[in-house]
mmCIF file of C-alpha atoms and ligand atoms in Angstrom:
data_model
loop_
_atom_site.group_PDB
_atom_site.id
_atom_site.type_symbol
_atom_site.label_atom_id
_atom_site.label_comp_id
_atom_site.label_asym_id
_atom_site.label_seq_id
_atom_site.Cartn_x
_atom_site.Cartn_y
_atom_site.Cartn_z
ATOM 1 C CA MET D 178 -4.222 -9.250 20.026
ATOM 2 C CA ASN D 179 -0.487 -9.700 20.215
ATOM 3 C CA ARG D 180 0.524 -11.246 16.857
ATOM 4 C CA LEU D 181 3.083 -8.400 16.274
ATOM 5 C CA THR D 182 4.202 -7.843 19.881
ATOM 6 C CA GLY D 183 7.899 -6.650 19.888
ATOM 7 C CA LYS D 184 7.921 -5.733 16.169
ATOM 8 C CA VAL D 185 8.616 -2.220 14.862
ATOM 9 C CA ALA D 186 6.669 -1.368 11.619
ATOM 10 C CA VAL D 187 6.836 1.471 9.237
ATOM 11 C CA VAL D 188 3.779 2.260 7.039
ATOM 12 C CA THR D 189 3.933 4.791 4.231
ATOM 13 C CA GLY D 190 0.990 6.945 3.316
ATOM 14 C CA ALA D 191 -0.578 6.075 6.772
ATOM 15 C CA GLY D 192 -2.353 9.362 7.362
ATOM 16 C CA ARG D 193 -5.554 7.975 5.991
ATOM 17 C CA GLY D 194 -7.260 5.182 3.996
ATOM 18 C CA ILE D 195 -5.664 1.639 3.734
ATOM 19 C CA GLY D 196 -2.336 2.881 5.325
ATOM 20 C CA ALA D 197 -4.179 4.257 8.420
ATOM 21 C CA ALA D 198 -6.097 1.010 8.799
ATOM 22 C CA ILE D 199 -2.957 -0.957 8.429
ATOM 23 C CA ALA D 200 -1.175 1.189 11.079
ATOM 24 C CA ARG D 201 -4.316 0.732 13.386
ATOM 25 C CA ALA D 202 -4.368 -3.000 13.084
ATOM 26 C CA PHE D 203 -0.438 -3.272 13.555
ATOM 27 C CA ALA D 204 -0.747 -1.263 16.660
ATOM 28 C CA ALA D 205 -3.720 -3.304 17.909
ATOM 29 C CA GLU D 206 -1.518 -6.422 17.528
ATOM 30 C CA GLY D 207 1.261 -4.974 19.587
ATOM 31 C CA ALA D 208 3.564 -3.347 17.082
ATOM 32 C CA ALA D 209 5.285 0.007 17.536
ATOM 33 C CA VAL D 210 4.246 1.790 14.375
ATOM 34 C CA VAL D 211 5.807 4.709 12.480
ATOM 35 C CA LEU D 212 3.437 6.532 10.196
ATOM 36 C CA ALA D 213 5.522 7.801 7.279
ATOM 37 C CA GLU D 214 3.267 10.311 5.313
ATOM 38 C CA LEU D 215 3.521 13.231 3.168
ATOM 39 C CA ASP D 216 0.787 15.195 5.151
ATOM 40 C CA ILE D 217 2.271 15.472 8.558
ATOM 41 C CA GLU D 218 -1.028 16.791 10.087
ATOM 42 C CA THR D 219 -3.084 13.571 8.999
ATOM 43 C CA ALA D 220 -0.181 11.462 10.133
ATOM 44 C CA GLN D 221 0.022 13.049 13.609
ATOM 45 C CA ALA D 222 -3.771 12.840 14.009
ATOM 46 C CA SER D 223 -3.842 9.237 12.915
ATOM 47 C CA ALA D 224 -0.861 8.476 15.269
ATOM 48 C CA ARG D 225 -2.455 10.128 18.185
ATOM 49 C CA GLU D 226 -5.814 8.459 17.627
ATOM 50 C CA ILE D 227 -4.282 4.995 17.314
ATOM 51 C CA ALA D 228 -2.051 5.372 20.333
ATOM 52 C CA GLY D 229 -5.123 6.335 22.262
ATOM 53 C CA GLN D 230 -7.298 3.448 21.081
ATOM 54 C CA THR D 231 -4.550 0.806 21.381
ATOM 55 C CA GLY D 232 -1.889 1.949 23.938
ATOM 56 C CA ALA D 233 0.824 1.250 21.275
ATOM 57 C CA LYS D 234 3.843 3.374 20.713
ATOM 58 C CA THR D 235 3.323 5.511 17.513
ATOM 59 C CA LEU D 236 5.322 8.068 15.694
ATOM 60 C CA ALA D 237 4.399 10.367 12.762
ATOM 61 C CA VAL D 238 7.265 11.342 10.421
ATOM 62 C CA ARG D 239 6.778 13.625 7.412
ATOM 63 C CA THR D 240 7.876 11.468 4.458
ATOM 64 C CA ASP D 241 7.934 11.865 0.703
ATOM 65 C CA VAL D 242 8.371 8.425 -0.780
ATOM 66 C CA THR D 243 9.489 9.841 -4.134
ATOM 67 C CA GLN D 244 12.677 11.035 -2.437
ATOM 68 C CA SER D 245 14.992 8.312 -1.345
ATOM 69 C CA ALA D 246 16.653 10.544 1.290
ATOM 70 C CA SER D 247 13.238 11.214 2.954
ATOM 71 C CA VAL D 248 12.451 7.633 3.194
ATOM 72 C CA GLN D 249 15.897 6.831 4.622
ATOM 73 C CA ALA D 250 15.459 9.622 7.210
ATOM 74 C CA ALA D 251 11.986 8.249 8.245
ATOM 75 C CA VAL D 252 13.568 4.673 8.719
ATOM 76 C CA SER D 253 16.422 6.288 10.641
ATOM 77 C CA GLU D 254 13.957 8.004 12.954
ATOM 78 C CA ALA D 255 11.863 4.859 13.384
ATOM 79 C CA GLN D 256 15.149 3.018 14.497
ATOM 80 C CA GLN D 257 16.182 5.703 16.890
ATOM 81 C CA ALA D 258 12.721 5.762 18.512
ATOM 82 C CA PHE D 259 11.764 2.047 18.585
ATOM 83 C CA GLY D 260 14.683 0.005 17.380
ATOM 84 C CA PRO D 261 15.270 -1.898 14.190
ATOM 85 C CA VAL D 262 12.553 -2.072 11.578
ATOM 86 C CA ASP D 263 10.968 -5.544 11.253
ATOM 87 C CA VAL D 264 8.259 -4.598 8.962
ATOM 88 C CA LEU D 265 7.711 -2.102 6.020
ATOM 89 C CA VAL D 266 4.455 -1.481 4.251
ATOM 90 C CA ASN D 267 4.882 0.373 1.039
ATOM 91 C CA ASN D 268 1.347 1.760 0.852
ATOM 92 C CA ALA D 269 1.516 5.377 -0.344
ATOM 93 C CA GLY D 270 0.094 5.567 -3.924
ATOM 94 C CA ILE D 271 -1.754 7.826 -6.197
ATOM 95 C CA ASN D 272 -4.118 7.420 -9.109
ATOM 96 C CA VAL D 273 -2.930 8.791 -12.316
ATOM 97 C CA PHE D 274 -5.562 8.038 -14.999
ATOM 98 C CA ALA D 275 -4.917 9.564 -18.388
ATOM 99 C CA ASP D 276 -5.303 8.969 -22.165
ATOM 100 C CA PRO D 277 -1.926 7.545 -23.189
ATOM 101 C CA LEU D 278 -1.451 9.935 -26.207
ATOM 102 C CA THR D 279 -2.472 13.173 -24.580
ATOM 103 C CA MET D 280 -1.020 12.438 -21.166
ATOM 104 C CA THR D 281 1.777 14.879 -20.130
ATOM 105 C CA ASP D 282 5.217 13.751 -19.312
ATOM 106 C CA ASP D 283 4.737 15.152 -15.823
ATOM 107 C CA ASP D 284 1.753 12.874 -15.363
ATOM 108 C CA TRP D 285 3.778 9.917 -16.342
ATOM 109 C CA ARG D 286 6.750 10.806 -14.038
ATOM 110 C CA ARG D 287 4.433 11.748 -11.144
ATOM 111 C CA CYS D 288 2.737 8.247 -11.403
ATOM 112 C CA PHE D 289 6.016 6.323 -11.440
ATOM 113 C CA ALA D 290 7.694 8.490 -8.823
ATOM 114 C CA VAL D 291 5.006 7.633 -6.127
ATOM 115 C CA ASP D 292 3.713 4.266 -7.281
ATOM 116 C CA LEU D 293 6.907 2.510 -8.348
ATOM 117 C CA ASP D 294 10.018 4.635 -7.203
ATOM 118 C CA GLY D 295 8.284 5.162 -3.894
ATOM 119 C CA VAL D 296 8.122 1.390 -3.285
ATOM 120 C CA TRP D 297 11.761 0.869 -4.330
ATOM 121 C CA ASN D 298 12.843 3.735 -2.077
ATOM 122 C CA GLY D 299 11.129 2.103 0.867
ATOM 123 C CA CYS D 300 12.633 -1.380 0.225
ATOM 124 C CA ARG D 301 16.125 0.170 -0.265
ATOM 125 C CA ALA D 302 15.950 1.936 3.015
ATOM 126 C CA VAL D 303 14.967 -1.100 5.148
ATOM 127 C CA LEU D 304 16.802 -4.024 3.295
ATOM 128 C CA PRO D 305 20.318 -3.442 4.584
ATOM 129 C CA GLY D 306 19.060 -3.744 8.294
ATOM 130 C CA MET D 307 16.839 -6.651 7.507
ATOM 131 C CA VAL D 308 19.685 -8.465 5.630
ATOM 132 C CA GLU D 309 22.004 -7.952 8.487
ATOM 133 C CA ARG D 310 19.529 -9.251 11.034
ATOM 134 C CA ARG D 311 18.432 -11.998 8.701
ATOM 135 C CA ALA D 312 14.725 -11.128 9.328
ATOM 136 C CA GLY D 313 12.110 -8.817 7.861
ATOM 137 C CA SER D 314 8.810 -8.525 6.052
ATOM 138 C CA ILE D 315 8.190 -6.089 3.387
ATOM 139 C CA ILE D 316 4.532 -5.686 2.085
ATOM 140 C CA ASN D 317 3.939 -3.726 -0.978
ATOM 141 C CA ILE D 318 0.372 -2.470 -1.748
ATOM 142 C CA ALA D 319 -0.245 -3.204 -5.509
ATOM 143 C CA SER D 320 -3.669 -3.327 -6.999
ATOM 144 C CA THR D 321 -5.830 -5.553 -9.142
ATOM 145 C CA HIS D 322 -4.751 -3.127 -11.879
ATOM 146 C CA ALA D 323 -1.321 -5.061 -11.583
ATOM 147 C CA PHE D 324 -3.054 -7.951 -13.479
ATOM 148 C CA GLN D 325 -6.013 -6.376 -15.381
ATOM 149 C CA ILE D 326 -6.419 -3.244 -17.420
ATOM 150 C CA ILE D 327 -9.361 -0.909 -17.168
ATOM 151 C CA PRO D 328 -9.404 1.380 -20.236
ATOM 152 C CA GLY D 329 -8.808 4.924 -19.384
ATOM 153 C CA CYS D 330 -6.585 4.271 -16.318
ATOM 154 C CA PHE D 331 -3.122 4.571 -17.974
ATOM 155 C CA PRO D 332 -0.405 4.648 -16.631
ATOM 156 C CA TYR D 333 -1.375 3.548 -13.186
ATOM 157 C CA PRO D 334 -1.641 -0.202 -13.975
ATOM 158 C CA VAL D 335 1.863 0.062 -15.720
ATOM 159 C CA ALA D 336 3.353 1.189 -12.365
ATOM 160 C CA LYS D 337 1.475 -1.422 -10.501
ATOM 161 C CA HIS D 338 2.560 -4.089 -12.780
ATOM 162 C CA GLY D 339 6.043 -2.953 -11.847
ATOM 163 C CA VAL D 340 5.214 -3.208 -8.109
ATOM 164 C CA ILE D 341 4.621 -7.027 -8.705
ATOM 165 C CA GLY D 342 7.822 -7.394 -10.614
ATOM 166 C CA LEU D 343 9.772 -5.595 -7.911
ATOM 167 C CA THR D 344 8.083 -7.723 -5.101
ATOM 168 C CA ARG D 345 9.059 -10.983 -7.020
ATOM 169 C CA ALA D 346 12.378 -9.815 -7.931
ATOM 170 C CA LEU D 347 13.384 -8.725 -4.243
ATOM 171 C CA GLY D 348 11.728 -11.671 -2.683
ATOM 172 C CA ILE D 349 14.003 -13.923 -4.715
ATOM 173 C CA GLU D 350 17.139 -11.859 -4.147
ATOM 174 C CA TYR D 351 16.746 -11.739 -0.374
ATOM 175 C CA ALA D 352 15.101 -15.169 0.322
ATOM 176 C CA PRO D 353 18.430 -16.605 1.353
ATOM 177 C CA LYS D 354 18.745 -13.808 4.054
ATOM 178 C CA ASN D 355 15.157 -14.731 5.341
ATOM 179 C CA VAL D 356 13.652 -11.402 4.233
ATOM 180 C CA ARG D 357 10.194 -11.898 2.821
ATOM 181 C CA VAL D 358 8.845 -9.499 0.198
ATOM 182 C CA ASN D 359 5.132 -9.859 -0.720
ATOM 183 C CA ALA D 360 2.425 -7.813 -2.275
ATOM 184 C CA ILE D 361 -1.362 -7.212 -1.636
ATOM 185 C CA ALA D 362 -3.584 -6.470 -4.594
ATOM 186 C CA PRO D 363 -6.700 -4.813 -3.410
ATOM 187 C CA GLY D 364 -9.687 -4.312 -5.753
ATOM 188 C CA TYR D 365 -11.935 -1.483 -5.047
ATOM 189 C CA ILE D 366 -11.609 -0.291 -1.464
ATOM 190 C CA GLU D 367 -13.852 2.479 0.028
ATOM 191 C CA THR D 368 -11.239 5.280 0.705
ATOM 192 C CA GLN D 369 -10.923 8.969 -0.111
ATOM 193 C CA LEU D 370 -9.049 7.917 -3.310
ATOM 194 C CA THR D 371 -12.213 5.969 -4.389
ATOM 195 C CA HIS D 372 -14.632 8.807 -3.584
ATOM 196 C CA ASP D 373 -12.368 11.177 -5.554
ATOM 197 C CA TRP D 374 -12.557 8.990 -8.444
ATOM 198 C CA TRP D 375 -16.404 8.747 -8.263
ATOM 199 C CA ASN D 376 -16.526 12.560 -7.835
ATOM 200 C CA ALA D 377 -14.502 13.145 -10.961
ATOM 201 C CA GLN D 378 -17.056 11.155 -13.057
ATOM 202 C CA PRO D 379 -19.716 13.072 -14.899
ATOM 203 C CA ASP D 380 -22.400 11.467 -12.691
ATOM 204 C CA PRO D 381 -20.729 10.516 -9.429
ATOM 205 C CA GLN D 382 -23.776 8.601 -8.182
ATOM 206 C CA ALA D 383 -24.081 6.640 -11.300
ATOM 207 C CA ALA D 384 -20.373 5.886 -11.128
ATOM 208 C CA ARG D 385 -20.728 4.662 -7.631
ATOM 209 C CA ARG D 386 -23.673 2.437 -8.408
ATOM 210 C CA ALA D 387 -21.893 0.902 -11.398
ATOM 211 C CA THR D 388 -18.856 0.233 -9.078
ATOM 212 C CA LEU D 389 -20.925 -1.583 -6.603
ATOM 213 C CA GLU D 390 -22.710 -3.733 -9.305
ATOM 214 C CA LEU D 391 -19.392 -4.992 -10.812
ATOM 215 C CA PRO D 392 -18.006 -7.238 -7.949
ATOM 216 C CA PRO D 393 -19.549 -10.697 -7.439
ATOM 217 C CA MET D 394 -20.127 -9.836 -3.741
ATOM 218 C CA LYS D 395 -21.912 -6.709 -4.919
ATOM 219 C CA ARG D 396 -19.879 -4.522 -2.670
ATOM 220 C CA ILE D 397 -16.435 -2.990 -2.416
ATOM 221 C CA GLY D 398 -13.838 -3.668 0.216
ATOM 222 C CA LYS D 399 -12.991 -1.925 3.573
ATOM 223 C CA PRO D 400 -9.537 -0.739 4.402
ATOM 224 C CA GLU D 401 -9.662 -2.927 7.436
ATOM 225 C CA GLU D 402 -10.031 -5.972 5.173
ATOM 226 C CA VAL D 403 -6.740 -5.176 3.549
ATOM 227 C CA ALA D 404 -5.222 -4.475 7.006
ATOM 228 C CA MET D 405 -6.029 -8.015 8.229
ATOM 229 C CA THR D 406 -3.975 -9.595 5.412
ATOM 230 C CA ALA D 407 -1.150 -7.042 6.067
ATOM 231 C CA VAL D 408 -1.089 -8.354 9.761
ATOM 232 C CA PHE D 409 -0.958 -11.951 8.592
ATOM 233 C CA LEU D 410 1.948 -11.206 6.200
ATOM 234 C CA ALA D 411 3.782 -9.092 8.736
ATOM 235 C CA SER D 412 3.416 -11.775 11.552
ATOM 236 C CA ASP D 413 5.352 -15.000 12.160
ATOM 237 C CA GLU D 414 2.226 -16.788 10.844
ATOM 238 C CA ALA D 415 3.460 -16.511 7.258
ATOM 239 C CA PRO D 416 7.233 -17.502 7.393
ATOM 240 C CA PHE D 417 7.113 -19.464 4.050
ATOM 241 C CA ILE D 418 5.089 -16.902 2.034
ATOM 242 C CA ASN D 419 7.505 -14.959 -0.129
ATOM 243 C CA ALA D 420 7.675 -13.190 -3.583
ATOM 244 C CA SER D 421 3.876 -13.714 -3.641
ATOM 245 C CA CYS D 422 0.697 -11.575 -3.972
ATOM 246 C CA ILE D 423 -2.569 -11.846 -2.132
ATOM 247 C CA THR D 424 -5.519 -10.328 -3.942
ATOM 248 C CA ILE D 425 -8.311 -8.866 -1.949
ATOM 249 C CA ASP D 426 -11.237 -8.289 -4.340
ATOM 250 C CA GLY D 427 -14.153 -10.409 -3.245
ATOM 251 C CA GLY D 428 -13.418 -12.558 -6.334
ATOM 252 C CA ARG D 429 -13.661 -9.889 -9.054
ATOM 253 C CA THR D 430 -10.515 -10.742 -10.966
ATOM 254 C CA ALA D 431 -11.624 -14.406 -11.266
ATOM 255 C CA LEU D 432 -14.859 -13.285 -12.928
ATOM 256 C CA HIS D 433 -14.716 -13.362 -16.776
ATOM 257 C CA HIS D 434 -17.946 -11.821 -17.527
ATOM 258 C CA GLU D 435 -21.643 -12.318 -16.624
HETATM 259 P P1 NDP A 1040 -5.523 7.537 -0.105
HETATM 260 O O1 NDP A 1040 -5.346 8.470 -1.138
HETATM 261 O O2 NDP A 1040 -6.629 7.384 0.715
HETATM 262 O O3 NDP A 1040 -4.197 7.532 0.877
HETATM 263 C C1 NDP A 1040 -2.995 7.615 0.390
HETATM 264 C C2 NDP A 1040 -2.073 8.191 1.262
HETATM 265 O O4 NDP A 1040 -0.794 8.275 0.713
HETATM 266 C C3 NDP A 1040 -2.466 9.545 1.561
HETATM 267 O O5 NDP A 1040 -2.380 9.838 2.996
HETATM 268 C C4 NDP A 1040 -1.367 10.500 0.876
HETATM 269 O O6 NDP A 1040 -1.042 11.684 1.395
HETATM 270 C C5 NDP A 1040 -0.191 9.534 0.872
HETATM 271 N N1 NDP A 1040 0.778 9.854 -0.040
HETATM 272 C C6 NDP A 1040 0.577 10.269 -1.391
HETATM 273 N N2 NDP A 1040 1.732 10.650 -1.914
HETATM 274 C C7 NDP A 1040 2.678 10.410 -1.033
HETATM 275 C C8 NDP A 1040 4.064 10.553 -1.018
HETATM 276 N N3 NDP A 1040 4.678 10.989 -2.023
HETATM 277 N N4 NDP A 1040 4.768 10.180 0.201
HETATM 278 C C9 NDP A 1040 4.123 9.782 1.149
HETATM 279 N N5 NDP A 1040 2.759 9.646 1.310
HETATM 280 C C10 NDP A 1040 2.127 9.895 0.119
HETATM 281 O O7 NDP A 1040 -5.302 5.992 -0.937
HETATM 282 P P2 NDP A 1040 -5.787 4.545 -0.571
HETATM 283 O O8 NDP A 1040 -5.632 4.259 0.943
HETATM 284 O O9 NDP A 1040 -6.984 4.320 -1.293
HETATM 285 O O10 NDP A 1040 -4.552 3.657 -1.183
HETATM 286 C C11 NDP A 1040 -3.541 3.254 -0.519
HETATM 287 C C12 NDP A 1040 -2.793 2.390 -1.614
HETATM 288 O O11 NDP A 1040 -3.713 1.264 -2.097
HETATM 289 C C13 NDP A 1040 -2.287 2.978 -2.826
HETATM 290 O O12 NDP A 1040 -0.993 2.308 -3.153
HETATM 291 C C14 NDP A 1040 -3.251 2.596 -3.810
HETATM 292 O O13 NDP A 1040 -2.750 2.557 -5.189
HETATM 293 C C15 NDP A 1040 -3.675 1.180 -3.369
HETATM 294 N N6 NDP A 1040 -4.982 0.742 -3.883
HETATM 295 C C16 NDP A 1040 -6.142 1.450 -3.540
HETATM 296 C C17 NDP A 1040 -7.336 0.976 -3.858
HETATM 297 C C18 NDP A 1040 -8.607 1.521 -3.588
HETATM 298 O O14 NDP A 1040 -9.634 1.197 -4.067
HETATM 299 N N7 NDP A 1040 -8.691 2.541 -2.715
HETATM 300 C C19 NDP A 1040 -7.354 -0.269 -4.805
HETATM 301 C C20 NDP A 1040 -6.186 -0.843 -5.135
HETATM 302 C C21 NDP A 1040 -5.031 -0.343 -4.538
HETATM 303 P P3 NDP A 1040 -1.848 13.093 0.902
HETATM 304 O O15 NDP A 1040 -3.171 12.890 1.437
HETATM 305 O O16 NDP A 1040 -1.016 14.089 1.476
HETATM 306 O O17 NDP A 1040 -1.724 12.927 -0.489
#
């Protein structure tokens, strides 16, 4: 339980879902964790709960990943509170699913502002310190939508393809400085985001059943299952994994059709 002892980690969108699970797993492994989240109330509640459960140092900071200055400020607060940032998880993300031709310009911009600009804003905020110290691990939460297209989900997969491109490009740019940049591509994971999507369908129960039928393991993932991989990539157990992506989908993207 001390695979991240002495490390300082920032996790965006950590008030709930996958981000909260990552923050909890990092804290349980000994990291000091900053929960950088748009909704400060959920971030504070998560930070309190995680500190109570693990005894780790936690800090909630209101952060809008679409605003570069907001992310810079969160990283500065993290440094002041706990010291230089060793690990950044760019987790904050939103679903924007629309028909390409009827989608509004605002929907397009909202999707890219959070799902791609948000990731870049995070990387840009921590990279100078990591390069200076010649150490760091950045983990970008992509999606299986980064490789495969589900009709009706535009433009989310376009942004997630971009997250993989950004991961590979920065991983190569900063490899000589010993900064690793990797992605995790989850398949369906049971979070509020997934429940919101089911609830938006004409028959939510049927949509849920259909989702659970699709994966080879006949279930969807848990946030904790993504968090375990984030711990591995953040730790000193993955020193030669860089510019790469780990898929966590129970094998679904390997399945052609039944
Ligand atoms: P949730 O919606 O449960 O949590 C996302 C969190 O990000 C929320 O707390 C949300 O805050 C926060 N957030 C949203 N916008 C911003 C912003 N501009 N700045 C800071 N924080 C923000 O999502 P998940 O946990 O399900 O998803 C986390 C990541 O995993 C996303 O990148 C998503 O695309 C990806 N993913 C999820 C999958 C799934 O099946 N759940 C599958 C594949 C990938 P608020 O509540 O205030 O909006």
